[in-house]
mmCIF file of C-alpha atoms in Angstrom:
data_model
loop_
_atom_site.group_PDB
_atom_site.id
_atom_site.type_symbol
_atom_site.label_atom_id
_atom_site.label_comp_id
_atom_site.label_asym_id
_atom_site.label_seq_id
_atom_site.Cartn_x
_atom_site.Cartn_y
_atom_site.Cartn_z
ATOM 1 C CA MET A 1 122.990 108.122 147.266
ATOM 2 C CA GLY A 2 120.718 105.855 149.256
ATOM 3 C CA ALA A 3 121.625 102.603 150.943
ATOM 4 C CA TRP A 4 123.690 100.162 148.917
ATOM 5 C CA ILE A 5 122.731 96.813 150.378
ATOM 6 C CA LYS A 6 124.064 93.567 148.934
ATOM 7 C CA THR A 7 123.537 89.956 149.983
ATOM 8 C CA LYS A 8 126.547 87.759 150.709
ATOM 9 C CA LYS A 9 126.625 84.763 148.365
ATOM 10 C CA ARG A 10 128.965 81.955 147.455
ATOM 11 C CA GLY A 11 131.419 82.620 144.642
ATOM 12 C CA GLY A 12 129.950 82.166 141.195
ATOM 13 C CA ASP A 13 131.184 79.964 138.425
ATOM 14 C CA GLY A 14 132.277 82.949 136.340
ATOM 15 C CA ASN A 15 129.314 82.347 134.071
ATOM 16 C CA TYR A 16 127.649 85.720 133.583
ATOM 17 C CA GLU A 17 125.633 87.212 130.778
ATOM 18 C CA LYS A 18 127.830 88.928 128.252
ATOM 19 C CA ALA A 19 126.794 91.842 126.099
ATOM 20 C CA PRO A 20 125.773 90.557 122.655
ATOM 21 C CA ILE A 21 128.055 90.899 119.643
ATOM 22 C CA GLY A 22 126.957 93.259 116.839
ATOM 23 C CA ASN A 23 125.902 96.868 116.284
ATOM 24 C CA HIS A 24 123.648 98.280 118.976
ATOM 25 C CA PRO A 25 121.953 101.604 119.713
ATOM 26 C CA ALA A 26 123.562 102.746 122.966
ATOM 27 C CA VAL A 27 123.925 105.680 125.335
ATOM 28 C CA LEU A 28 127.077 106.629 127.232
ATOM 29 C CA VAL A 29 125.957 106.447 130.876
ATOM 30 C CA ALA A 30 129.228 106.848 132.810
ATOM 31 C CA ILE A 31 132.776 108.141 132.540
ATOM 32 C CA LEU A 32 134.962 107.093 135.459
ATOM 33 C CA ASP A 33 138.191 109.057 135.850
ATOM 34 C CA MET A 34 141.031 106.600 136.501
ATOM 35 C CA GLY A 35 143.648 109.331 136.918
ATOM 36 C CA THR A 36 147.103 109.235 135.384
ATOM 37 C CA GLN A 37 148.364 105.722 134.723
ATOM 38 C CA GLU A 38 151.959 104.688 134.103
ATOM 39 C CA ASN A 39 152.720 102.232 131.319
ATOM 40 C CA GLU A 40 155.758 101.045 129.414
ATOM 41 C CA PHE A 41 155.985 100.922 125.618
ATOM 42 C CA GLN A 42 159.156 99.716 123.914
ATOM 43 C CA GLY A 43 161.224 100.426 127.004
ATOM 44 C CA THR A 44 159.874 103.951 127.498
ATOM 45 C CA ILE A 45 157.742 104.851 130.532
ATOM 46 C CA ASN A 46 154.681 106.926 129.638
ATOM 47 C CA HIS A 47 152.029 108.578 131.791
ATOM 48 C CA GLN A 48 148.526 108.665 130.347
ATOM 49 C CA GLU A 49 145.265 110.107 131.596
ATOM 50 C CA ARG A 50 142.800 107.182 131.561
ATOM 51 C CA ALA A 51 139.049 106.841 132.010
ATOM 52 C CA PHE A 52 136.550 103.988 131.925
ATOM 53 C CA PHE A 53 133.600 104.630 129.577
ATOM 54 C CA VAL A 54 130.321 102.710 130.110
ATOM 55 C CA TRP A 55 127.489 102.391 127.579
ATOM 56 C CA GLU A 56 123.991 101.020 128.046
ATOM 57 C CA LEU A 57 122.719 98.975 125.096
ATOM 58 C CA VAL A 58 119.210 100.385 124.958
ATOM 59 C CA THR A 59 117.600 97.609 122.875
ATOM 60 C CA GLU A 60 119.326 94.567 124.431
ATOM 61 C CA LYS A 61 117.812 93.099 127.605
ATOM 62 C CA ASN A 62 119.476 90.538 129.840
ATOM 63 C CA SER A 63 117.612 87.696 131.585
ATOM 64 C CA GLU A 64 116.619 90.083 134.408
ATOM 65 C CA GLY A 65 114.937 92.417 131.913
ATOM 66 C CA LYS A 66 117.579 95.123 132.349
ATOM 67 C CA ASN A 67 119.608 96.631 129.529
ATOM 68 C CA HIS A 68 123.068 95.199 128.953
ATOM 69 C CA VAL A 69 125.979 97.494 129.770
ATOM 70 C CA ILE A 70 129.530 97.376 128.443
ATOM 71 C CA GLY A 71 132.600 99.442 129.161
ATOM 72 C CA ILE A 72 136.152 100.071 128.046
ATOM 73 C CA ASP A 73 139.282 101.660 129.479
ATOM 74 C CA LEU A 74 140.492 104.489 127.202
ATOM 75 C CA THR A 75 143.294 107.016 127.091
ATOM 76 C CA VAL A 76 141.740 110.468 127.440
ATOM 77 C CA SER A 77 143.349 112.107 124.425
ATOM 78 C CA LEU A 78 142.234 114.162 121.456
ATOM 79 C CA ASN A 79 145.329 113.300 119.440
ATOM 80 C CA GLU A 80 144.171 112.611 115.878
ATOM 81 C CA LYS A 81 145.291 108.971 116.237
ATOM 82 C CA ALA A 82 143.600 108.429 119.615
ATOM 83 C CA LYS A 83 140.642 106.052 119.743
ATOM 84 C CA LEU A 84 138.586 108.514 121.822
ATOM 85 C CA CYS A 85 139.084 111.317 119.296
ATOM 86 C CA LYS A 86 138.116 109.063 116.388
ATOM 87 C CA TRP A 87 135.017 107.854 118.236
ATOM 88 C CA ILE A 88 133.828 111.362 119.147
ATOM 89 C CA GLU A 89 134.293 112.523 115.554
ATOM 90 C CA ALA A 90 132.458 109.447 114.225
ATOM 91 C CA ARG A 91 129.559 109.952 116.636
ATOM 92 C CA THR A 92 129.186 113.681 115.967
ATOM 93 C CA GLY A 93 130.046 113.561 112.263
ATOM 94 C CA LYS A 94 132.349 116.550 112.831
ATOM 95 C CA GLN A 95 136.104 116.923 112.996
ATOM 96 C CA ILE A 96 137.536 118.458 116.145
ATOM 97 C CA PRO A 97 139.714 121.302 114.829
ATOM 98 C CA GLU A 98 143.472 121.140 115.404
ATOM 99 C CA ASN A 99 144.239 122.877 118.721
ATOM 100 C CA GLY A 100 140.475 122.922 119.338
ATOM 101 C CA GLU A 101 139.137 122.047 122.770
ATOM 102 C CA TYR A 102 136.327 119.596 123.472
ATOM 103 C CA ASP A 103 134.674 118.855 126.814
ATOM 104 C CA ILE A 104 134.679 115.043 127.029
ATOM 105 C CA SER A 105 131.839 115.167 129.591
ATOM 106 C CA ASN A 106 129.575 116.363 126.726
ATOM 107 C CA GLU A 107 129.563 112.727 125.586
ATOM 108 C CA LEU A 108 127.541 111.638 128.628
ATOM 109 C CA GLY A 109 123.950 110.852 127.676
ATOM 110 C CA GLN A 110 124.656 110.984 123.952
ATOM 111 C CA PRO A 111 123.112 108.264 121.776
ATOM 112 C CA CYS A 112 125.383 106.340 119.430
ATOM 113 C CA LEU A 113 125.738 103.129 117.476
ATOM 114 C CA LEU A 114 128.132 100.838 119.336
ATOM 115 C CA ASN A 115 129.980 98.045 117.510
ATOM 116 C CA VAL A 116 130.667 95.155 119.894
ATOM 117 C CA ILE A 117 132.995 92.359 118.755
ATOM 118 C CA ASP A 118 134.158 89.083 120.278
ATOM 119 C CA LYS A 119 137.740 89.234 121.587
ATOM 120 C CA ASN A 120 138.981 85.916 122.989
ATOM 121 C CA GLY A 121 135.477 84.930 124.107
ATOM 122 C CA TYR A 122 134.593 88.298 125.639
ATOM 123 C CA PRO A 123 132.622 91.224 124.216
ATOM 124 C CA LYS A 124 134.725 94.308 123.412
ATOM 125 C CA VAL A 125 133.729 97.761 122.178
ATOM 126 C CA GLU A 126 135.344 98.041 118.750
ATOM 127 C CA SER A 127 133.959 101.362 117.557
ATOM 128 C CA VAL A 128 131.406 104.109 118.083
ATOM 129 C CA GLY A 129 129.348 105.697 115.312
ATOM 130 C CA SER A 130 126.461 108.047 114.802
ATOM 131 C CA ILE A 131 122.851 106.920 114.911
ATOM 132 C CA PRO A 132 121.625 106.564 111.295
#
């Protein structure tokens, strides 16, 4: 990686360009491993493998002429009820067989249709589908 030079500026007003709401052609451009995270659900402590997934909206430009990006923190699980499993199956159009293995890194660079919704004034990835 080359130099990563930034300019010191005053704090902003929190007003930044948000990814637009709707269905967008996108490409998964990054998966950031967040390690095992501890959380509590109904009084029980659980440990979950988590990752942050980042998509580039390939047809949506911001005011700087760059594509919008959006990301979400997901549990890395292929349980049939897991969001990640459902999204991979929707994107590929294929079921992952029970006890079957799938390399999550295969998702990098794959095109998809990303559904972005508004959640309390912020864009949120709601679902992933295949490109029609």
